[in-house]
mmCIF file of C-alpha atoms in Angstrom:
data_model
loop_
_atom_site.group_PDB
_atom_site.id
_atom_site.type_symbol
_atom_site.label_atom_id
_atom_site.label_comp_id
_atom_site.label_asym_id
_atom_site.label_seq_id
_atom_site.Cartn_x
_atom_site.Cartn_y
_atom_site.Cartn_z
ATOM 1 C CA UNK A 192 142.150 123.999 116.309
ATOM 2 C CA UNK A 193 143.547 120.827 117.840
ATOM 3 C CA UNK A 194 146.510 120.960 120.219
ATOM 4 C CA UNK A 195 148.794 118.004 120.857
ATOM 5 C CA UNK A 196 149.475 117.079 124.460
ATOM 6 C CA UNK A 197 151.716 114.251 125.656
ATOM 7 C CA UNK A 198 151.284 113.572 129.348
ATOM 8 C CA UNK A 199 152.701 111.393 132.104
ATOM 9 C CA UNK A 200 150.942 112.273 135.343
ATOM 10 C CA UNK A 201 147.976 113.869 137.110
ATOM 11 C CA UNK A 202 147.483 116.919 139.260
ATOM 12 C CA UNK A 203 145.861 115.977 142.571
ATOM 13 C CA UNK A 204 143.840 112.773 142.264
ATOM 14 C CA UNK A 205 146.705 110.654 141.059
ATOM 15 C CA UNK A 206 146.485 107.298 139.365
ATOM 16 C CA UNK A 207 149.315 105.866 141.411
ATOM 17 C CA UNK A 208 150.814 103.948 138.505
ATOM 18 C CA UNK A 209 152.067 107.351 137.303
ATOM 19 C CA UNK A 210 152.833 108.637 140.811
ATOM 20 C CA UNK A 211 156.401 109.811 140.181
ATOM 21 C CA UNK A 212 158.367 112.656 138.640
ATOM 22 C CA UNK A 213 158.456 113.052 134.875
ATOM 23 C CA UNK A 214 159.213 115.736 132.356
ATOM 24 C CA UNK A 215 157.440 115.424 129.020
ATOM 25 C CA UNK A 216 158.029 117.756 126.081
ATOM 26 C CA UNK A 217 155.804 118.498 123.137
ATOM 27 C CA UNK A 218 155.268 121.279 120.613
ATOM 28 C CA UNK A 219 155.119 124.635 122.392
ATOM 29 C CA UNK A 220 153.979 123.122 125.705
ATOM 30 C CA UNK A 221 155.899 121.274 128.412
ATOM 31 C CA UNK A 222 154.273 119.395 131.261
ATOM 32 C CA UNK A 223 156.164 118.752 134.481
ATOM 33 C CA UNK A 224 154.725 116.677 137.289
ATOM 34 C CA UNK A 225 156.397 116.480 140.692
ATOM 35 C CA UNK A 226 155.692 114.112 143.537
ATOM 36 C CA UNK A 227 156.406 115.885 146.843
ATOM 37 C CA UNK A 228 157.158 112.827 148.939
ATOM 38 C CA UNK A 229 160.568 114.217 149.977
ATOM 39 C CA UNK A 230 162.283 111.566 147.898
ATOM 40 C CA UNK A 231 164.623 113.395 145.539
ATOM 41 C CA UNK A 232 165.248 110.650 143.031
ATOM 42 C CA UNK A 233 166.310 111.332 139.479
ATOM 43 C CA UNK A 234 164.315 110.115 136.504
ATOM 44 C CA UNK A 235 166.579 107.157 135.797
ATOM 45 C CA UNK A 236 166.279 105.813 139.324
ATOM 46 C CA UNK A 237 162.536 106.412 139.215
ATOM 47 C CA UNK A 238 162.255 104.278 136.110
ATOM 48 C CA UNK A 239 164.337 101.466 137.560
ATOM 49 C CA UNK A 240 162.478 101.426 140.856
ATOM 50 C CA UNK A 241 159.120 100.979 139.137
ATOM 51 C CA UNK A 242 159.977 97.991 136.957
ATOM 52 C CA UNK A 243 158.353 95.583 139.409
ATOM 53 C CA UNK A 244 154.913 97.182 139.347
ATOM 54 C CA UNK A 245 152.006 94.946 138.430
ATOM 55 C CA UNK A 246 150.424 94.927 135.002
ATOM 56 C CA UNK A 247 147.294 96.901 135.813
ATOM 57 C CA UNK A 248 148.377 99.799 133.672
ATOM 58 C CA UNK A 249 147.153 102.602 135.919
ATOM 59 C CA UNK A 250 147.560 100.570 139.141
ATOM 60 C CA UNK A 251 144.631 99.949 141.480
ATOM 61 C CA UNK A 252 142.548 103.069 141.122
ATOM 62 C CA UNK A 253 142.752 106.700 142.168
ATOM 63 C CA UNK A 254 144.517 108.103 145.201
ATOM 64 C CA UNK A 255 142.077 110.647 146.615
ATOM 65 C CA UNK A 256 144.556 112.390 148.905
ATOM 66 C CA UNK A 257 146.180 115.610 147.760
ATOM 67 C CA UNK A 258 149.847 114.736 147.632
ATOM 68 C CA UNK A 259 151.064 118.030 146.260
ATOM 69 C CA UNK A 260 151.467 116.799 142.740
ATOM 70 C CA UNK A 261 151.832 119.786 140.443
ATOM 71 C CA UNK A 262 151.272 119.958 136.711
ATOM 72 C CA UNK A 263 152.316 123.166 134.979
ATOM 73 C CA UNK A 264 152.471 124.129 131.343
ATOM 74 C CA UNK A 265 153.728 127.094 129.380
ATOM 75 C CA UNK A 266 152.344 128.142 126.019
ATOM 76 C CA UNK A 267 155.119 130.552 125.140
ATOM 77 C CA UNK A 268 156.708 129.940 121.730
ATOM 78 C CA UNK A 269 160.067 131.253 122.960
ATOM 79 C CA UNK A 270 162.317 128.337 123.683
ATOM 80 C CA UNK A 271 164.121 130.274 126.429
ATOM 81 C CA UNK A 272 161.007 130.960 128.487
ATOM 82 C CA UNK A 273 161.048 129.409 131.947
ATOM 83 C CA UNK A 274 158.438 128.961 134.646
ATOM 84 C CA UNK A 275 159.147 127.780 138.191
ATOM 85 C CA UNK A 276 157.086 126.271 140.998
ATOM 86 C CA UNK A 277 157.559 127.047 144.701
ATOM 87 C CA UNK A 278 157.164 123.618 146.263
ATOM 88 C CA UNK A 279 159.482 121.462 148.338
ATOM 89 C CA UNK A 280 161.372 120.695 145.144
ATOM 90 C CA UNK A 281 161.479 123.436 142.477
ATOM 91 C CA UNK A 282 161.128 122.364 138.870
ATOM 92 C CA UNK A 283 161.688 124.357 135.720
ATOM 93 C CA UNK A 284 159.305 124.386 132.805
ATOM 94 C CA UNK A 285 160.947 124.802 129.431
ATOM 95 C CA UNK A 286 159.144 125.313 126.172
ATOM 96 C CA UNK A 287 160.145 123.698 122.936
ATOM 97 C CA UNK A 288 160.168 125.968 119.922
ATOM 98 C CA UNK A 289 157.961 124.762 117.088
ATOM 99 C CA UNK A 290 160.862 124.978 114.691
ATOM 100 C CA UNK A 291 162.916 122.513 116.731
ATOM 101 C CA UNK A 292 163.151 119.295 114.742
ATOM 102 C CA UNK A 293 164.190 117.087 117.655
ATOM 103 C CA UNK A 294 161.997 114.045 118.240
ATOM 104 C CA UNK A 295 159.221 114.670 120.738
ATOM 105 C CA UNK A 296 158.558 111.486 122.659
ATOM 106 C CA UNK A 297 158.231 110.535 126.277
ATOM 107 C CA UNK A 298 160.136 107.841 128.102
ATOM 108 C CA UNK A 299 158.586 104.616 129.327
ATOM 109 C CA UNK A 300 160.593 102.584 131.782
ATOM 110 C CA UNK A 301 164.076 102.286 130.336
ATOM 111 C CA UNK A 302 163.004 103.203 126.794
ATOM 112 C CA UNK A 303 163.939 106.727 125.742
ATOM 113 C CA UNK A 304 161.835 107.658 122.730
ATOM 114 C CA UNK A 305 163.609 110.993 122.319
ATOM 115 C CA UNK A 306 166.357 109.034 120.542
ATOM 116 C CA UNK A 307 164.066 107.770 117.791
ATOM 117 C CA UNK A 308 164.865 108.969 114.288
ATOM 118 C CA UNK A 309 161.361 109.186 112.877
ATOM 119 C CA UNK A 310 160.790 112.793 113.900
ATOM 120 C CA UNK A 311 158.330 114.617 116.143
ATOM 121 C CA UNK A 312 155.269 112.618 117.061
ATOM 122 C CA UNK A 313 152.684 112.215 119.742
ATOM 123 C CA UNK A 314 152.968 108.451 119.367
ATOM 124 C CA UNK A 315 155.690 106.118 120.575
ATOM 125 C CA UNK A 316 155.646 104.069 117.362
ATOM 126 C CA UNK A 317 157.754 104.953 114.359
ATOM 127 C CA UNK A 318 155.947 106.040 111.214
ATOM 128 C CA UNK A 319 156.519 102.770 109.392
ATOM 129 C CA UNK A 320 155.366 100.652 112.354
ATOM 130 C CA UNK A 321 152.301 102.813 112.945
ATOM 131 C CA UNK A 322 151.413 102.638 109.230
ATOM 132 C CA UNK A 323 151.785 98.864 109.137
ATOM 133 C CA UNK A 324 149.724 98.466 112.310
ATOM 134 C CA UNK A 325 146.917 100.703 111.027
ATOM 135 C CA UNK A 326 146.679 98.752 107.774
ATOM 136 C CA UNK A 327 146.391 95.470 109.678
ATOM 137 C CA UNK A 328 143.922 96.789 112.256
ATOM 138 C CA UNK A 329 141.413 98.625 110.060
ATOM 139 C CA UNK A 330 138.814 97.035 107.769
ATOM 140 C CA UNK A 331 138.031 99.974 105.510
ATOM 141 C CA UNK A 332 139.595 103.017 103.919
ATOM 142 C CA UNK A 333 138.918 105.728 101.354
ATOM 143 C CA UNK A 334 139.572 104.334 97.880
ATOM 144 C CA UNK A 335 140.230 106.915 95.155
ATOM 145 C CA UNK A 336 140.647 106.373 91.420
ATOM 146 C CA UNK A 337 141.105 108.678 88.434
ATOM 147 C CA UNK A 338 139.082 108.680 85.223
ATOM 148 C CA UNK A 339 141.620 109.644 82.577
ATOM 149 C CA UNK A 340 138.958 110.054 79.877
ATOM 150 C CA UNK A 341 136.907 112.559 81.863
ATOM 151 C CA UNK A 342 135.827 115.776 80.162
ATOM 152 C CA UNK A 343 136.254 118.771 82.436
ATOM 153 C CA UNK A 344 133.088 120.673 81.575
ATOM 154 C CA UNK A 345 133.397 123.253 84.360
ATOM 155 C CA UNK A 346 135.658 124.224 87.254
ATOM 156 C CA UNK A 347 133.705 122.005 89.634
ATOM 157 C CA UNK A 348 134.310 118.892 87.550
ATOM 158 C CA UNK A 349 136.855 116.393 88.787
ATOM 159 C CA UNK A 350 138.208 113.176 87.318
ATOM 160 C CA UNK A 351 138.755 111.737 90.786
ATOM 161 C CA UNK A 352 136.211 109.424 92.367
ATOM 162 C CA UNK A 353 136.452 108.358 96.009
ATOM 163 C CA UNK A 354 134.424 105.967 98.106
ATOM 164 C CA UNK A 355 134.609 104.287 101.492
ATOM 165 C CA UNK A 356 135.596 100.721 100.700
ATOM 166 C CA UNK A 357 135.902 97.625 102.846
ATOM 167 C CA UNK A 358 139.089 95.629 102.477
ATOM 168 C CA UNK A 359 140.764 92.455 103.691
ATOM 169 C CA UNK A 360 144.442 91.578 103.425
ATOM 170 C CA UNK A 361 145.981 89.012 101.088
ATOM 171 C CA UNK A 362 149.192 87.637 102.596
ATOM 172 C CA UNK A 363 152.118 86.309 100.591
ATOM 173 C CA UNK A 364 155.823 85.676 101.084
ATOM 174 C CA UNK A 365 158.310 88.007 99.443
ATOM 175 C CA UNK A 366 162.053 88.624 99.628
ATOM 176 C CA UNK A 367 162.644 92.267 100.523
ATOM 177 C CA UNK A 368 165.739 94.370 101.174
ATOM 178 C CA UNK A 369 164.784 96.030 104.446
ATOM 179 C CA UNK A 370 167.929 98.163 104.479
ATOM 180 C CA UNK A 371 167.856 100.432 101.434
ATOM 181 C CA UNK A 372 171.617 100.974 101.762
ATOM 182 C CA UNK A 373 172.239 97.234 101.359
ATOM 183 C CA UNK A 374 169.798 96.112 98.720
ATOM 184 C CA UNK A 375 171.718 92.909 98.075
ATOM 185 C CA UNK A 376 170.789 91.644 101.550
ATOM 186 C CA UNK A 377 167.222 90.400 101.331
ATOM 187 C CA UNK A 378 164.938 88.893 103.937
ATOM 188 C CA UNK A 379 161.834 86.803 103.414
ATOM 189 C CA UNK A 380 158.844 88.591 104.961
ATOM 190 C CA UNK A 381 155.063 88.340 104.880
ATOM 191 C CA UNK A 382 153.625 91.052 102.646
ATOM 192 C CA UNK A 383 150.014 92.230 102.936
ATOM 193 C CA UNK A 384 148.030 93.702 100.033
ATOM 194 C CA UNK A 385 144.400 94.868 100.258
ATOM 195 C CA UNK A 386 141.604 92.790 98.717
ATOM 196 C CA UNK A 387 138.675 94.958 97.627
ATOM 197 C CA UNK A 388 135.333 93.745 96.276
ATOM 198 C CA UNK A 389 133.542 96.151 93.928
ATOM 199 C CA UNK A 390 130.133 95.991 92.328
ATOM 200 C CA UNK A 391 130.395 95.752 88.557
ATOM 201 C CA UNK A 392 128.595 99.077 88.234
ATOM 202 C CA UNK A 393 131.180 100.895 90.381
ATOM 203 C CA UNK A 394 132.814 103.920 88.715
ATOM 204 C CA UNK A 395 136.144 102.587 89.961
ATOM 205 C CA UNK A 396 135.978 99.643 87.557
ATOM 206 C CA UNK A 397 135.291 102.009 84.675
ATOM 207 C CA UNK A 398 138.353 104.024 85.678
ATOM 208 C CA UNK A 399 140.603 100.961 85.954
ATOM 209 C CA UNK A 400 140.194 100.248 82.248
ATOM 210 C CA UNK A 401 142.231 103.361 81.456
ATOM 211 C CA UNK A 402 144.310 103.922 84.586
ATOM 212 C CA UNK A 403 144.430 101.343 87.347
ATOM 213 C CA UNK A 404 146.553 103.218 89.883
ATOM 214 C CA UNK A 405 144.628 104.100 93.042
ATOM 215 C CA UNK A 406 145.111 105.403 96.559
ATOM 216 C CA UNK A 407 143.762 103.957 99.783
ATOM 217 C CA UNK A 408 143.713 106.282 102.803
ATOM 218 C CA UNK A 409 143.506 104.572 106.196
ATOM 219 C CA UNK A 410 142.650 106.472 109.384
ATOM 220 C CA UNK A 411 142.610 105.433 113.055
ATOM 221 C CA UNK A 412 139.305 104.114 114.402
ATOM 222 C CA UNK A 413 136.781 106.698 115.615
ATOM 223 C CA UNK A 414 133.254 106.244 117.031
ATOM 224 C CA UNK A 415 130.299 106.055 114.649
ATOM 225 C CA UNK A 416 129.256 109.531 113.534
ATOM 226 C CA UNK A 417 132.690 111.060 114.150
ATOM 227 C CA UNK A 418 134.615 111.397 110.927
ATOM 228 C CA UNK A 419 138.382 111.133 111.561
ATOM 229 C CA UNK A 420 139.033 113.850 108.984
ATOM 230 C CA UNK A 421 137.180 116.354 111.197
ATOM 231 C CA UNK A 422 139.875 115.940 113.862
ATOM 232 C CA UNK A 423 142.843 115.945 111.490
ATOM 233 C CA UNK A 424 144.000 112.574 112.803
ATOM 234 C CA UNK A 425 147.201 110.919 111.572
ATOM 235 C CA UNK A 426 146.635 108.757 108.521
ATOM 236 C CA UNK A 427 148.370 106.619 105.948
ATOM 237 C CA UNK A 428 147.993 106.966 102.182
ATOM 238 C CA UNK A 429 148.825 103.805 100.259
ATOM 239 C CA UNK A 430 149.058 103.897 96.492
ATOM 240 C CA UNK A 431 149.413 101.114 93.982
ATOM 241 C CA UNK A 432 147.846 99.397 91.009
ATOM 242 C CA UNK A 433 144.670 97.345 91.078
ATOM 243 C CA UNK A 434 144.790 93.835 89.675
ATOM 244 C CA UNK A 435 141.581 92.055 88.756
ATOM 245 C CA UNK A 436 141.285 88.513 90.072
ATOM 246 C CA UNK A 437 139.528 86.513 87.361
ATOM 247 C CA UNK A 438 136.776 84.247 88.644
ATOM 248 C CA UNK A 439 136.822 80.502 87.840
ATOM 249 C CA UNK A 440 134.180 81.194 85.200
ATOM 250 C CA UNK A 441 136.625 83.434 83.362
ATOM 251 C CA UNK A 442 139.967 81.698 83.905
ATOM 252 C CA UNK A 443 140.598 77.994 84.255
ATOM 253 C CA UNK A 444 144.265 78.421 85.160
ATOM 254 C CA UNK A 445 144.957 76.512 88.419
ATOM 255 C CA UNK A 446 146.929 79.392 89.952
ATOM 256 C CA UNK A 447 144.183 81.909 89.119
ATOM 257 C CA UNK A 448 141.572 79.645 90.704
ATOM 258 C CA UNK A 449 143.685 79.186 93.862
ATOM 259 C CA UNK A 450 144.332 82.926 94.184
ATOM 260 C CA UNK A 451 140.693 83.860 93.608
ATOM 261 C CA UNK A 452 139.425 81.223 96.050
ATOM 262 C CA UNK A 453 141.891 82.333 98.732
ATOM 263 C CA UNK A 454 141.091 86.039 98.279
ATOM 264 C CA UNK A 455 137.349 85.419 98.407
ATOM 265 C CA UNK A 456 137.676 83.311 101.559
ATOM 266 C CA UNK A 457 139.863 85.899 103.297
ATOM 267 C CA UNK A 458 137.470 88.727 102.370
ATOM 268 C CA UNK A 459 134.378 87.000 103.749
ATOM 269 C CA UNK A 460 136.232 85.943 106.907
ATOM 270 C CA UNK A 461 137.112 89.583 107.485
ATOM 271 C CA UNK A 462 133.612 90.802 106.547
ATOM 272 C CA UNK A 463 131.200 87.961 107.339
ATOM 273 C CA UNK A 464 128.073 90.112 106.889
ATOM 274 C CA UNK A 465 129.102 90.939 103.331
ATOM 275 C CA UNK A 466 128.593 87.396 102.167
ATOM 276 C CA UNK A 467 124.805 87.561 102.346
ATOM 277 C CA UNK A 468 124.710 91.129 101.049
ATOM 278 C CA UNK A 469 126.816 90.230 98.018
ATOM 279 C CA UNK A 470 124.844 87.096 97.228
ATOM 280 C CA UNK A 471 127.002 84.459 98.887
ATOM 281 C CA UNK A 472 128.509 81.914 96.496
ATOM 282 C CA UNK A 473 126.748 83.624 93.591
ATOM 283 C CA UNK A 474 128.490 86.958 94.205
ATOM 284 C CA UNK A 475 130.560 86.512 91.032
ATOM 285 C CA UNK A 476 127.569 87.604 88.987
ATOM 286 C CA UNK A 477 127.522 91.132 90.414
ATOM 287 C CA UNK A 478 130.920 91.664 92.055
ATOM 288 C CA UNK A 479 134.562 91.530 91.110
ATOM 289 C CA UNK A 480 137.542 91.067 93.425
ATOM 290 C CA UNK A 481 140.708 93.119 93.083
ATOM 291 C CA UNK A 482 144.100 93.063 94.794
ATOM 292 C CA UNK A 483 145.882 96.353 95.334
ATOM 293 C CA UNK A 484 149.629 95.938 94.843
ATOM 294 C CA UNK A 485 150.984 98.578 97.243
ATOM 295 C CA UNK A 486 153.945 100.417 95.730
ATOM 296 C CA UNK A 487 154.068 103.651 97.778
ATOM 297 C CA UNK A 488 153.329 104.601 101.370
ATOM 298 C CA UNK A 489 152.887 108.124 102.753
ATOM 299 C CA UNK A 490 152.311 109.047 106.386
ATOM 300 C CA UNK A 491 150.588 112.253 107.477
ATOM 301 C CA UNK A 492 150.616 113.667 110.987
ATOM 302 C CA UNK A 493 149.146 116.917 112.249
ATOM 303 C CA UNK A 494 151.498 119.897 111.975
ATOM 304 C CA UNK A 495 154.030 117.769 110.098
ATOM 305 C CA UNK A 496 154.950 117.442 106.440
ATOM 306 C CA UNK A 497 153.740 114.438 104.473
ATOM 307 C CA UNK A 498 156.426 111.778 104.932
ATOM 308 C CA UNK A 499 157.265 109.117 102.377
ATOM 309 C CA UNK A 500 158.073 105.681 103.767
ATOM 310 C CA UNK A 501 160.257 103.494 101.522
ATOM 311 C CA UNK A 502 158.119 100.536 100.541
ATOM 312 C CA UNK A 503 160.853 98.036 101.435
ATOM 313 C CA UNK A 504 161.106 99.538 104.928
ATOM 314 C CA UNK A 505 157.322 99.401 105.301
ATOM 315 C CA UNK A 506 157.144 95.761 104.263
ATOM 316 C CA UNK A 507 159.898 94.734 106.691
ATOM 317 C CA UNK A 508 158.566 96.774 109.597
ATOM 318 C CA UNK A 509 156.975 94.824 112.468
ATOM 319 C CA UNK A 510 153.448 95.683 113.535
ATOM 320 C CA UNK A 511 152.425 96.569 117.072
ATOM 321 C CA UNK A 512 150.850 93.506 118.764
ATOM 322 C CA UNK A 513 148.282 95.615 120.618
ATOM 323 C CA UNK A 514 147.298 97.994 117.811
ATOM 324 C CA UNK A 515 146.507 95.311 115.225
ATOM 325 C CA UNK A 516 143.818 93.832 117.526
ATOM 326 C CA UNK A 517 142.778 97.072 119.203
ATOM 327 C CA UNK A 518 139.384 97.469 117.510
ATOM 328 C CA UNK A 519 137.718 95.603 120.375
ATOM 329 C CA UNK A 520 139.349 97.796 123.042
ATOM 330 C CA UNK A 521 138.601 101.088 121.291
ATOM 331 C CA UNK A 522 134.955 100.245 120.570
ATOM 332 C CA UNK A 523 134.361 98.858 124.074
ATOM 333 C CA UNK A 524 135.982 101.771 125.909
ATOM 334 C CA UNK A 525 134.131 104.405 123.866
ATOM 335 C CA UNK A 526 130.763 102.691 124.345
ATOM 336 C CA UNK A 527 130.939 101.223 127.874
ATOM 337 C CA UNK A 528 133.638 103.093 129.789
ATOM 338 C CA UNK A 529 133.252 106.636 128.513
ATOM 339 C CA UNK A 530 132.776 108.005 132.053
ATOM 340 C CA UNK A 531 135.993 106.452 133.358
ATOM 341 C CA UNK A 532 137.897 107.460 130.253
ATOM 342 C CA UNK A 533 136.729 111.078 130.583
ATOM 343 C CA UNK A 534 137.891 111.205 134.192
ATOM 344 C CA UNK A 535 141.311 109.790 133.353
ATOM 345 C CA UNK A 536 141.770 112.187 130.432
ATOM 346 C CA UNK A 537 140.665 115.173 132.535
ATOM 347 C CA UNK A 538 143.069 114.257 135.324
ATOM 348 C CA UNK A 539 145.984 113.572 133.049
ATOM 349 C CA UNK A 540 145.285 116.576 130.845
ATOM 350 C CA UNK A 541 144.617 118.820 133.844
ATOM 351 C CA UNK A 542 141.640 120.208 131.949
ATOM 352 C CA UNK A 543 137.863 120.023 132.152
ATOM 353 C CA UNK A 544 136.205 118.444 129.131
ATOM 354 C CA UNK A 545 132.744 118.404 127.611
ATOM 355 C CA UNK A 546 133.476 115.333 125.519
ATOM 356 C CA UNK A 547 136.238 112.887 124.697
ATOM 357 C CA UNK A 548 136.905 109.588 122.952
ATOM 358 C CA UNK A 549 139.815 107.225 122.398
ATOM 359 C CA UNK A 550 141.009 106.645 118.839
ATOM 360 C CA UNK A 551 144.298 104.764 119.133
ATOM 361 C CA UNK A 552 146.143 102.405 121.455
ATOM 362 C CA UNK A 553 149.453 100.589 121.232
ATOM 363 C CA UNK A 554 151.584 98.659 123.676
ATOM 364 C CA UNK A 555 153.113 101.910 124.973
ATOM 365 C CA UNK A 556 149.985 104.017 125.564
ATOM 366 C CA UNK A 557 146.745 105.451 124.190
ATOM 367 C CA UNK A 558 145.553 108.550 122.335
ATOM 368 C CA UNK A 559 142.343 110.468 123.036
ATOM 369 C CA UNK A 560 140.603 113.497 121.588
ATOM 370 C CA UNK A 561 138.883 115.801 124.074
ATOM 371 C CA UNK A 562 136.842 119.002 123.774
ATOM 372 C CA UNK A 563 137.622 121.650 126.373
ATOM 373 C CA UNK A 564 134.675 122.578 128.557
ATOM 374 C CA UNK A 565 132.681 125.518 127.308
ATOM 375 C CA UNK A 566 134.833 126.359 124.270
ATOM 376 C CA UNK A 567 135.327 124.949 120.805
ATOM 377 C CA UNK A 568 138.895 123.721 121.289
ATOM 378 C CA UNK A 569 139.934 120.090 120.936
ATOM 379 C CA UNK A 570 142.976 118.511 122.538
ATOM 380 C CA UNK A 571 144.833 115.446 121.310
ATOM 381 C CA UNK A 572 146.062 113.832 124.523
ATOM 382 C CA UNK A 573 148.609 111.025 124.666
ATOM 383 C CA UNK A 574 148.689 108.979 127.898
ATOM 384 C CA UNK A 575 151.667 106.596 128.003
ATOM 385 C CA UNK A 576 151.591 103.390 130.019
ATOM 386 C CA UNK A 577 154.169 103.199 132.761
ATOM 387 C CA UNK A 578 155.609 100.070 131.150
ATOM 388 C CA UNK A 579 154.861 98.535 127.747
ATOM 389 C CA UNK A 580 152.678 95.468 127.283
ATOM 390 C CA UNK A 581 153.956 92.422 125.469
ATOM 391 C CA UNK A 582 150.619 91.285 124.023
ATOM 392 C CA UNK A 583 147.032 92.308 123.368
ATOM 393 C CA UNK A 584 145.346 90.179 126.050
ATOM 394 C CA UNK A 585 147.471 91.600 128.870
ATOM 395 C CA UNK A 586 146.771 95.133 127.663
ATOM 396 C CA UNK A 587 143.040 94.506 127.368
ATOM 397 C CA UNK A 588 142.655 92.909 130.800
ATOM 398 C CA UNK A 589 144.845 95.517 132.509
ATOM 399 C CA UNK A 590 143.091 98.474 130.865
ATOM 400 C CA UNK A 591 139.583 97.125 131.514
ATOM 401 C CA UNK A 592 140.472 96.417 135.143
ATOM 402 C CA UNK A 593 141.716 99.951 135.600
ATOM 403 C CA UNK A 594 138.607 101.489 134.028
ATOM 404 C CA UNK A 595 136.356 99.410 136.283
ATOM 405 C CA UNK A 596 138.339 100.380 139.371
ATOM 406 C CA UNK A 597 138.166 104.067 138.464
ATOM 407 C CA UNK A 598 134.389 103.796 137.959
ATOM 408 C CA UNK A 599 133.820 101.947 141.239
ATOM 409 C CA UNK A 600 136.032 104.357 143.141
ATOM 410 C CA UNK A 601 134.528 107.589 141.853
ATOM 411 C CA UNK A 602 131.013 107.066 140.502
#
């Protein structure tokens, strides 16, 4: 079982960037952190007074003095249950009933995510923005096709074939009505469709001859050897029809040649090692290139129903500037800063862990999966930044600096 936790602060060893009062709600658990510095300031004033903090996202390390910070949580499913603390300032802990459909977000600075319309989430991004960002960030997904001519010989037979497939993105301009209530108002946007190279012996190609509609499932990035499906991570299911790009040997039409040449260049730029594996310039002999024309988009999140995202809304949605380049951060943190990450997650989650890793980051915060010490229970922990970043480089430098400071301070 994986529980969702959205956190703002620590218990005793506080990362001072989060050294203030917050209340954060999430399914069936509420975390309250209080800073007993005798300054009774409401949340709005707290947010305004911290706007001038520097960009090191967790400030300059860990405060080793016990300042009386308290983190409490209640696991009661009754939404009237209350728990109180006996400190210099008493705080109430309220639980949120699972059936409550109100959005479950935190607040970062002056941004109140509880007013978002996209429904309960452990992520500050809306479904359409998260889906767009995942598509742009990842390089591979699970491609599934259906063989309509299959003979079902027994109950274990299936006409569906799936494989992990690398993809790049073909960009083009398109006029789209972003507001489905005003379809006559169209905006020119850049649309991205996956380019997939398949060996001519692939079962997918056999299937396309009879039914060329496919699905491409894209997950967040997890470390090697850790399948994202094992942790029930949020994911996006794109569906659409596959279009074969004829090679110059097959079609002499100028537009076909331009499209094929562009798609091939984009694919090898995205996957440079594939060029030698596929035979370089002679890859046309054994491989074919396809473009997936995305027509439907579905977003899945743990404990939530599968949500359909209107394709026009998806196409017009902006991507997160940090997420789309976050592969470098996620891979580096999980391989080089695992000790610092574990400490931060333990402090913010107020829980001892045997293992943890980061799987997602955006300009508002990061998501980690952690295994509780000594038991087979995994927590999905969201740690928001105190203020959002405006670009990838600032996020990377600030996060790396913080991880180094935590390591130097503690280890």
